[in-house]
Coordinates of C-alpha atoms in Angstrom, one line a residue:
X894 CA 10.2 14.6 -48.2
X895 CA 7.6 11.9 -47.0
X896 CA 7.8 11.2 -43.5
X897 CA 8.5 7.3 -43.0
X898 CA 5.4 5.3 -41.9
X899 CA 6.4 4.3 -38.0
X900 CA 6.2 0.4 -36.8
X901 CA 3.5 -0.5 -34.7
X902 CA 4.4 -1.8 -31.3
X903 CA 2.7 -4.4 -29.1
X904 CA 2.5 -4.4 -24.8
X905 CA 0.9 -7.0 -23.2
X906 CA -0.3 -6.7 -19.4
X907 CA -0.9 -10.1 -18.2
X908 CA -3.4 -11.1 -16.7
X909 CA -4.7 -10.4 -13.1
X910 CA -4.4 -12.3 -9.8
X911 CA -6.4 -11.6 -6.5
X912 CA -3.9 -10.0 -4.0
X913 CA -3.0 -13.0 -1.7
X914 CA -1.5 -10.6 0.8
X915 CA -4.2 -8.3 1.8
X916 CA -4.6 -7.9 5.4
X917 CA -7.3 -5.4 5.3
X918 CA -10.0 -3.4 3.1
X919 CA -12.3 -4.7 0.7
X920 CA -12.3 -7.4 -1.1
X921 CA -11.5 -7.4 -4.5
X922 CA -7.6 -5.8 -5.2
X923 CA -6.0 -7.4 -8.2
X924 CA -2.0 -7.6 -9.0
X925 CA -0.9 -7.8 -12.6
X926 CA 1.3 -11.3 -13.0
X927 CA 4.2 -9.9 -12.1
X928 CA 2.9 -8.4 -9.3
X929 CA 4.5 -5.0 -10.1
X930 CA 0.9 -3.1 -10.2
X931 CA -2.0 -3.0 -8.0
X932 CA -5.7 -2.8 -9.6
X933 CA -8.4 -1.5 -6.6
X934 CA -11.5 -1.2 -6.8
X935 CA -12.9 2.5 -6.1
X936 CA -14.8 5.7 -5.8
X937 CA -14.9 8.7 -7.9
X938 CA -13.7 10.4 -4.5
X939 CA -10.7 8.5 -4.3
X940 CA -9.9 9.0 -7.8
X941 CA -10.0 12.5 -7.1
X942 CA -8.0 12.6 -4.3
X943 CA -5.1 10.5 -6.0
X944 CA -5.1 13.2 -9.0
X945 CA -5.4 16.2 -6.9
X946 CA -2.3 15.0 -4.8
X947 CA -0.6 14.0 -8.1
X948 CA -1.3 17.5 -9.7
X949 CA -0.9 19.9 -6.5
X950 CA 0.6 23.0 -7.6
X951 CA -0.6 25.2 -4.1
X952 CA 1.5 24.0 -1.1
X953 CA -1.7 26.1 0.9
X954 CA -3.3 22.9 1.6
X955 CA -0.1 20.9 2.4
X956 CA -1.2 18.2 0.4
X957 CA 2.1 18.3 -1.6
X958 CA 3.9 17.2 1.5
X959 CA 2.2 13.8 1.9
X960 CA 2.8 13.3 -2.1
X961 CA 6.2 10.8 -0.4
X962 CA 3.7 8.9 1.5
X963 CA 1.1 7.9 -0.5
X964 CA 1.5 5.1 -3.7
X965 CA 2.0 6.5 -7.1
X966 CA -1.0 6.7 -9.0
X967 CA -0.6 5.5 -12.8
X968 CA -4.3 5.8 -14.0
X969 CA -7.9 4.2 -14.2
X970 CA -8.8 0.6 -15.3
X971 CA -12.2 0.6 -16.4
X972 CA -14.7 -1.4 -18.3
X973 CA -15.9 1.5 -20.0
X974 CA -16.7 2.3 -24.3
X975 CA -14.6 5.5 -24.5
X976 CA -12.2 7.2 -23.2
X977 CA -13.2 9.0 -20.2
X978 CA -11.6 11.8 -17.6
X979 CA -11.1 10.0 -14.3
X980 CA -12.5 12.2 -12.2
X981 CA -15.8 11.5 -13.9
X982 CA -18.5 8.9 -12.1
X983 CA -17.7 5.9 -14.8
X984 CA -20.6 3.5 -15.5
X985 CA -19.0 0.0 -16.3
X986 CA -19.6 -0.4 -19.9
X987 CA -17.3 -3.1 -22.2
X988 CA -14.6 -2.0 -23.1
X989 CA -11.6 -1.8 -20.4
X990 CA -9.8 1.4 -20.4
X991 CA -6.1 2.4 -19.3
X992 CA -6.4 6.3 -18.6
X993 CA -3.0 7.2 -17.5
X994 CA -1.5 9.5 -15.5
X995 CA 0.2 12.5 -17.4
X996 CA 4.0 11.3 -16.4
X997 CA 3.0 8.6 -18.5
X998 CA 2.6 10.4 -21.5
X999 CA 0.4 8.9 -24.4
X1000 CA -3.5 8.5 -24.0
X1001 CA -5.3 4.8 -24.5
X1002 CA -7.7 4.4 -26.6
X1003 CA -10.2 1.3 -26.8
X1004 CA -11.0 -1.3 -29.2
X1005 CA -13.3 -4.4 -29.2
X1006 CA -14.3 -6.9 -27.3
X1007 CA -16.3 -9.0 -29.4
X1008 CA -14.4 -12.3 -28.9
X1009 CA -13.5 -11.7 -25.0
X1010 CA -15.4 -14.4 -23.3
X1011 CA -17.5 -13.8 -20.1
X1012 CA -14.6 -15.1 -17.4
X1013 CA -12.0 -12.6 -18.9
X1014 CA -14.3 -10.0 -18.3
X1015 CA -15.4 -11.5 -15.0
X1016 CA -11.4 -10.7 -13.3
X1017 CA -10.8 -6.7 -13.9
X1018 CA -12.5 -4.4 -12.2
X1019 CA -14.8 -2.2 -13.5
X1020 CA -13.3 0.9 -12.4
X1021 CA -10.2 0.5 -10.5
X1022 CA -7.4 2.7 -9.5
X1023 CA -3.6 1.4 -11.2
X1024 CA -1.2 2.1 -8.8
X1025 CA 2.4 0.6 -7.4
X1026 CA 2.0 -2.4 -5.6
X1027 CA 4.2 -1.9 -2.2
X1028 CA 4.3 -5.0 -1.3
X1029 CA 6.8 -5.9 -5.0
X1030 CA 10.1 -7.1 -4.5
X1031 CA 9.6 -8.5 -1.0
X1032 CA 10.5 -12.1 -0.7
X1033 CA 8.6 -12.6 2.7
X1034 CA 6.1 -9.5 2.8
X1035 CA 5.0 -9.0 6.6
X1036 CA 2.4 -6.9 6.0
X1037 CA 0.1 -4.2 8.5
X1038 CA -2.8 -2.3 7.7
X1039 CA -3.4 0.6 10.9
X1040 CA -6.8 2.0 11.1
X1041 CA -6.1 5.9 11.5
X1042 CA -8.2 8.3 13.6
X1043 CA -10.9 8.8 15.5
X1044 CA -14.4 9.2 13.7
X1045 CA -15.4 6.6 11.0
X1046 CA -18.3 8.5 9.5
X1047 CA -18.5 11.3 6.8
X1048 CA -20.0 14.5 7.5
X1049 CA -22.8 13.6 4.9
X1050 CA -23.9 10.1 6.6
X1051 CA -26.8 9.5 7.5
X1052 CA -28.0 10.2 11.5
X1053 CA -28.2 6.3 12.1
X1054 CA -24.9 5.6 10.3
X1055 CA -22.9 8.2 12.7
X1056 CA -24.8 6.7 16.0
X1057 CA -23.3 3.2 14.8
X1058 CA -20.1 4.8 14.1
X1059 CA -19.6 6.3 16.9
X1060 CA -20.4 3.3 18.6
X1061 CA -17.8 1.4 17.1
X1062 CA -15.3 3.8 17.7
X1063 CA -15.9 3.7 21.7
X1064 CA -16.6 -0.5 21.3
X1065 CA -13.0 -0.5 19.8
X1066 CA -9.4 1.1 20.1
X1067 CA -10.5 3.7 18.1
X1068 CA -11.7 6.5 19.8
X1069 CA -9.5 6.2 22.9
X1070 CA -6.3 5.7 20.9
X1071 CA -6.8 6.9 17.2
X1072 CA -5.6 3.5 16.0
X1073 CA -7.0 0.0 15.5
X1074 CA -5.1 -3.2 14.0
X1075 CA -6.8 -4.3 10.9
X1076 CA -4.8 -7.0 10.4
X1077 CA -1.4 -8.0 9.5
X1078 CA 1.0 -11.3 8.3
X1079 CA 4.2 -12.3 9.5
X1080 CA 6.5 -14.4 8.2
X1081 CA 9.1 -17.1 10.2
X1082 CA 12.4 -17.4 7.9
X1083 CA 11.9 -21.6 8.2
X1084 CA 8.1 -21.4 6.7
X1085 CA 7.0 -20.6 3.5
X1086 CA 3.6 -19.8 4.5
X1087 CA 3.0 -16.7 7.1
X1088 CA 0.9 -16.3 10.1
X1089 CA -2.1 -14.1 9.7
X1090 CA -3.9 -12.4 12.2
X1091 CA -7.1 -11.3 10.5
X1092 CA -10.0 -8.6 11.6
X1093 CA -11.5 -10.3 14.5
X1094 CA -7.9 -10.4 16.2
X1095 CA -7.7 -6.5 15.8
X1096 CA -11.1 -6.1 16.9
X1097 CA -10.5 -8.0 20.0
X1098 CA -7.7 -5.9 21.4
X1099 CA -8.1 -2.9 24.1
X1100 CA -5.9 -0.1 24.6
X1101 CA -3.7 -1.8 26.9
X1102 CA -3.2 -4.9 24.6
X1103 CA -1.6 -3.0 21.8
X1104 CA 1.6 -3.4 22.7
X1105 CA 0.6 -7.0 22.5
X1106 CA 0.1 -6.9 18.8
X1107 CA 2.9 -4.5 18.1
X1108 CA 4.9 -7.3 19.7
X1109 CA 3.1 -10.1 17.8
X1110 CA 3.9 -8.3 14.6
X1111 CA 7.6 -7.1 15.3
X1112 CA 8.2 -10.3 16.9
X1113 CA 12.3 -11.3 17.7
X1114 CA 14.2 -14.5 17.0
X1115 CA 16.6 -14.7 20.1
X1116 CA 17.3 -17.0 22.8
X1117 CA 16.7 -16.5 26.1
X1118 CA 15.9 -18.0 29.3
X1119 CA 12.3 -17.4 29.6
X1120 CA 12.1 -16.0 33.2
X1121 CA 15.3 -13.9 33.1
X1122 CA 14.9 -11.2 35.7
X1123 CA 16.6 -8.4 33.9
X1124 CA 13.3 -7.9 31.4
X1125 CA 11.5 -5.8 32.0
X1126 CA 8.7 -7.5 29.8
X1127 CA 8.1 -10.8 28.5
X1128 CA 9.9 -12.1 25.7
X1129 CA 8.2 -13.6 22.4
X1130 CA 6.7 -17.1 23.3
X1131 CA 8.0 -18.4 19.8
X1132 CA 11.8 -17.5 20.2
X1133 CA 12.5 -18.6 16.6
X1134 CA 9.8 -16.6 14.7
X1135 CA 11.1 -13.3 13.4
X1136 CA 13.8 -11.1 12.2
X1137 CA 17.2 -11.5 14.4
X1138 CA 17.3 -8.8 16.9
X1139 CA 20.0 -6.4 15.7
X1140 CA 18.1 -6.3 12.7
X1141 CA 14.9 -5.9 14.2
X1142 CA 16.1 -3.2 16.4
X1143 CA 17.6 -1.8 12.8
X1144 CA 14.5 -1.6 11.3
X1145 CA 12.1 -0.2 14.6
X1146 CA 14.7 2.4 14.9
X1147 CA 14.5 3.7 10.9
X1148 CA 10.9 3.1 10.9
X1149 CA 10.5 5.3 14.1
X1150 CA 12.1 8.6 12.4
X1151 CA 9.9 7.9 9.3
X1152 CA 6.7 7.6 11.5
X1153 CA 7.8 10.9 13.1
X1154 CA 8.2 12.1 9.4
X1155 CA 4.5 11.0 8.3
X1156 CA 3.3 12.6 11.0
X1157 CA 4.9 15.8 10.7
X1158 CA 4.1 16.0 7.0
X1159 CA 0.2 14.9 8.6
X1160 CA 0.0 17.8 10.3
X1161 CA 0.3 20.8 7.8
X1162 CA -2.0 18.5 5.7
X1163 CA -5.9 20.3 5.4
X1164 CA -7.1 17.2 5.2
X1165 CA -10.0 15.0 6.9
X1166 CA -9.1 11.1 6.5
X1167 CA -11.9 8.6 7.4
X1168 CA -11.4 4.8 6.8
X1169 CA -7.3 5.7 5.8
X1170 CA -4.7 3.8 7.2
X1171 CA -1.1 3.3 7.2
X1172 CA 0.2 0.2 5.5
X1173 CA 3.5 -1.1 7.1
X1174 CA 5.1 -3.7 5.0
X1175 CA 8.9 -5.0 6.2
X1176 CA 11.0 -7.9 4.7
X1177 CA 10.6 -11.4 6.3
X1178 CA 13.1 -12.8 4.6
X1179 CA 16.3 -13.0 6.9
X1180 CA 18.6 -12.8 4.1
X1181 CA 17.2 -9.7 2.0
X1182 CA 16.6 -7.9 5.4
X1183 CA 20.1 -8.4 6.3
X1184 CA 21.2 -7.0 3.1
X1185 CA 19.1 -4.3 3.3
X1186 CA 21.0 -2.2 5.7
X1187 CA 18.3 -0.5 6.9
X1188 CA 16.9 1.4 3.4
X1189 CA 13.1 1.7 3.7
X1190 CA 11.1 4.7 3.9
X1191 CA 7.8 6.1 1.9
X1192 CA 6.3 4.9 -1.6
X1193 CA 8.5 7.6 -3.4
X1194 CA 11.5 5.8 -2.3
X1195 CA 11.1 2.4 -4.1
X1196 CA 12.7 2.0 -7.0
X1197 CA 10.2 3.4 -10.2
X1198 CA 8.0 0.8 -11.4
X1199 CA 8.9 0.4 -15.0
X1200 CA 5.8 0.7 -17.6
X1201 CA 7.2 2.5 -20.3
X1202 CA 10.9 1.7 -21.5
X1203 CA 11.2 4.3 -24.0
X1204 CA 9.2 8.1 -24.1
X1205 CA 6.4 8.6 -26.5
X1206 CA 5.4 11.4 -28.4
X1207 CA 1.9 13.4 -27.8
X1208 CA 0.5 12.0 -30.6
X1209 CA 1.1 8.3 -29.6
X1210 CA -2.0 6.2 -28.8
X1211 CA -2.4 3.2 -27.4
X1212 CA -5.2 0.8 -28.2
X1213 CA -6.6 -1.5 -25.7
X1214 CA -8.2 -4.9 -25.9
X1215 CA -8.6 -8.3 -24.1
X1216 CA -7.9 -11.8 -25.7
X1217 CA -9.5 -15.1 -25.1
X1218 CA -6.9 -15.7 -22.5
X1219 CA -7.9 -12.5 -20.4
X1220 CA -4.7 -10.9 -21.1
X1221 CA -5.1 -6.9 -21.8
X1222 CA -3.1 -6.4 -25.8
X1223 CA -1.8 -2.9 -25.8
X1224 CA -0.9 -1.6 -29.4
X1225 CA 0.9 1.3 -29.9
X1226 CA 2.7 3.3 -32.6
X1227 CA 6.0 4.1 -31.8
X1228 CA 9.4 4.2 -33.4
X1229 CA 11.3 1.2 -31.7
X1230 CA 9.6 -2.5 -30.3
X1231 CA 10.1 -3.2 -26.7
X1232 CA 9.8 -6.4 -25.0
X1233 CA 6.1 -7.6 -23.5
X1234 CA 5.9 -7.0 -19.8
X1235 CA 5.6 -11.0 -19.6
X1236 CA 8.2 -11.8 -21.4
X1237 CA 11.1 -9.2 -20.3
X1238 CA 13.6 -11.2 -18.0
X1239 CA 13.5 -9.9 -14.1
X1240 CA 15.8 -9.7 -11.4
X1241 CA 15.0 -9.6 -8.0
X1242 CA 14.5 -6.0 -7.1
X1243 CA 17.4 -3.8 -4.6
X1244 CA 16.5 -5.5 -1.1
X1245 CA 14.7 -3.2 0.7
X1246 CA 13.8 -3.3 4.5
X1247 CA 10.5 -1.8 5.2
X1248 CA 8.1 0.6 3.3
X1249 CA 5.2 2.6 4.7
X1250 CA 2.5 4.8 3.1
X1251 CA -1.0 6.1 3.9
X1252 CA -3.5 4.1 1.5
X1253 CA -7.6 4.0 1.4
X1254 CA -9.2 7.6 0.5
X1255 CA -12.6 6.7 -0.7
X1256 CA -13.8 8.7 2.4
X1257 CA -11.0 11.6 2.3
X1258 CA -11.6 15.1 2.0
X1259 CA -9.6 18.5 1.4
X1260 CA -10.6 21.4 3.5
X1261 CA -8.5 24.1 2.8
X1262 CA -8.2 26.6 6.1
X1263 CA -9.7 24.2 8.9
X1264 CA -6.2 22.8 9.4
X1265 CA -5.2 19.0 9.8
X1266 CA -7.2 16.2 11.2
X1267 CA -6.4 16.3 15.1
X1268 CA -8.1 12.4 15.0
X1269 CA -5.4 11.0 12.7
X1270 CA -2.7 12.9 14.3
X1271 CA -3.9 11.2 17.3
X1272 CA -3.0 8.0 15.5
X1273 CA 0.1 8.8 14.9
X1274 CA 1.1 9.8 18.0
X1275 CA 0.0 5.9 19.6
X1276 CA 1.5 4.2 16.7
X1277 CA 5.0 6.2 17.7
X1278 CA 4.9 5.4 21.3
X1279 CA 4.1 1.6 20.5
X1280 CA 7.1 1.0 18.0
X1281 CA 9.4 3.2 20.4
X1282 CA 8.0 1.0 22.5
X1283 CA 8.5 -2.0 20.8
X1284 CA 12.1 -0.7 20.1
X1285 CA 13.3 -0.5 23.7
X1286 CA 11.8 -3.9 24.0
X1287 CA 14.2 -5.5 21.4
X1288 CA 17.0 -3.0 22.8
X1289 CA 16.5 -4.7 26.1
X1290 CA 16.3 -8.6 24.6
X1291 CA 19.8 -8.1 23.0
X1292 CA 21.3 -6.2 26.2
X1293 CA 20.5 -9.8 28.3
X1294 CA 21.6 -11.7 25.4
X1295 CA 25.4 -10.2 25.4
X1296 CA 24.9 -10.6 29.0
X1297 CA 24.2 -14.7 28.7
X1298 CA 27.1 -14.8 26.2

């Protein structure tokens, strides 16, 4: 019996879109239109890393404990003429490349680019990590990227590289504290448009003026007198930016015990991390937070972004191409037709309260044996104390306000 011919499917990712919302890194991170994916720029290091944490099968390295913390890894972008492994060193060639990660099932194949013009080209990457975009399904994003641990070099630099390193470290809050504020955005519930306090801000802080950014990032919409005696600290000096207190103190207190968490799971990890940093993201949005009741948590526990609506077979292959318009065509064979990820009709995700993961590892490495790195757990340990901190601040500003009621 002949085995009927199957119907050819067609999957469009649309186009591209610088990510508005980065606080930190290198330039250059793209988001797919619907801002469910995130395209960055990277390192066949990095690569690695991502698929060795995807793949861990030996728990002797403790890698497969931080799996929860870091994004999910879908596969390589490239510009690139065939299919290639990922953990290979890519040269950019023409042709951009999906090479996804096995949960994905199926394997992309390429096709031509003859009547792509130069500007379609110009916006992907040429060899860029896919991976879930954190910052989806927030309405009002505030956003922190924390510089983790105490040395900045690799072990393979070069002698006048680690002198200027290590003079950075001890010219910053690195070195004493493990930590250094990148940067970060926050949102006020009556403004569309957030607040951004970029590199030079974070660079500008000591040790002792932390707290101050903690507090500038976590800030508190309450009303209070402003020299009320029973504070022990000052309160916000915009009373109507932020999240209302008792949900503020909701999400300091959650995010807290998942801090604690990442750092436990940090420290039976044989791993050194230089450059990494933990991205904090919470909703800014009074209403979604509200309704949020306090879910959050690591990458793992976002709701799966969906790139496949139905399973393919082994055999499947998808063929890749970009039109005139910059958009990426993916045809496939397959037994049923799905919707385009541009046209499928989309709901405003479960509110969610606050996500954190670890993110850069261009400059990561895996030493089995030698234990975990003492610098980032270092990191950890100040970024604890200054949201406990932060927390008994808030406690403190709702205490006086039942007391003025």
């Amino acid at each position: 019996m002949a085995a009927h011919p199957k119907a050819k499917r067609t999957h469009t990712l649309p186009p591209t879109t610088p990510l508005s919302q980065q606080v930190g890194g290198h330039a250059g991170v793209h988001v797919t239109e619907d801002e469910s994916l995130l395209l960055k720029p990277t390192q066949p290091r990095e690569i690695a890393f991502y698929q060795f944490v995807r793949d861990i099968a030996d728990p002797s390295t403790g890698l497969h404990t931080l799996k929860a913390w870091i994004p999910k890894f879908f596969g390589l972008l490239s510009l690139e003429g065939k299919l290639a492994d990922p953990t290979d060193n890519i040269d950019a060639g023409v042709v951009p490349v999906i090479i996804p990660a096995p949960e994905l099932e199926g394997t992309y194949t390429s096709c031509s680019l003859d009547n792509t013009n130069d500007t379609a080209l110009s916006n992907i990457p040429s060899q860029s990590l896919v991976l879930q975009n954190l910052l989806y399904g927030y309405r009002k994003p505030c956003v922190l990227d924390v510089k983790l641990g105490t040395v900045l070099y690799d072990d393979d630099a070069s002698e006048e590289k680690k002198a200027r390193m290590i003079k950075k470290a001890a010219e910053t809050t690195t070195l004493q504290t493990g930590v250094r504020l990148t940067g970060f955005q926050v949102y006020s519930n009556h403004s569309p448009d957030p607040i951004v306090y970029g590199k030079a801000y974070g660079y500008s802080l000591n040790a002792e003026q932390l707290q101050e950014g903690i507090g500038n990032f976590f800030p508190c919409s309450i009303s209070l007198p402003l020299n009320n005696a029973n504070l022990e600290t000052s309160p916000p000096s915009n009373l109507n930016t932020g999240l209302p207190a008792d949900t503020l103190l909701t999400l300091l207190t959650s995010l807290h015990g998942s801090l604690t968490d990442l750092r436990i799971s940090l420290s039976g990890a044989h791993v050194r991390i230089v450059g990494g940093s933990v991205l904090i993201v919470y909703e800014g949005d009074w209403e979604r937070a509200i309704a949020a009741s306090g879910r959050g948590g690591g990458p793992d526990s976002l709701e799966e972004v969906e790139t496949e609506e139905d399973e393919e077979t082994e055999s499947d292959q998808i063929e890749v191409e970009v039109d005139e318009q910059g958009e990426i065509i993916m045809e496939s064979i397959s037994g049923s037709t799905t919707e385009t990820s541009s046209s499928c009709s989309c709901t405003d995700p479960q509110p969610r309260l606050y996500t954190i993961s670890l993110i850069d590892f261009a400059h990561t490495r895996v030493v089995p044996g030698e234990g975990p790195d003492q610098g980032v757990l270092t990191g950890m340990d100040t970024l604890i104390r200054l949201v406990d901190r932060r927390k008994q601040e808030v406690a403190a500003f709702i205490e006086v306000e039942k007391s003025n009621d």
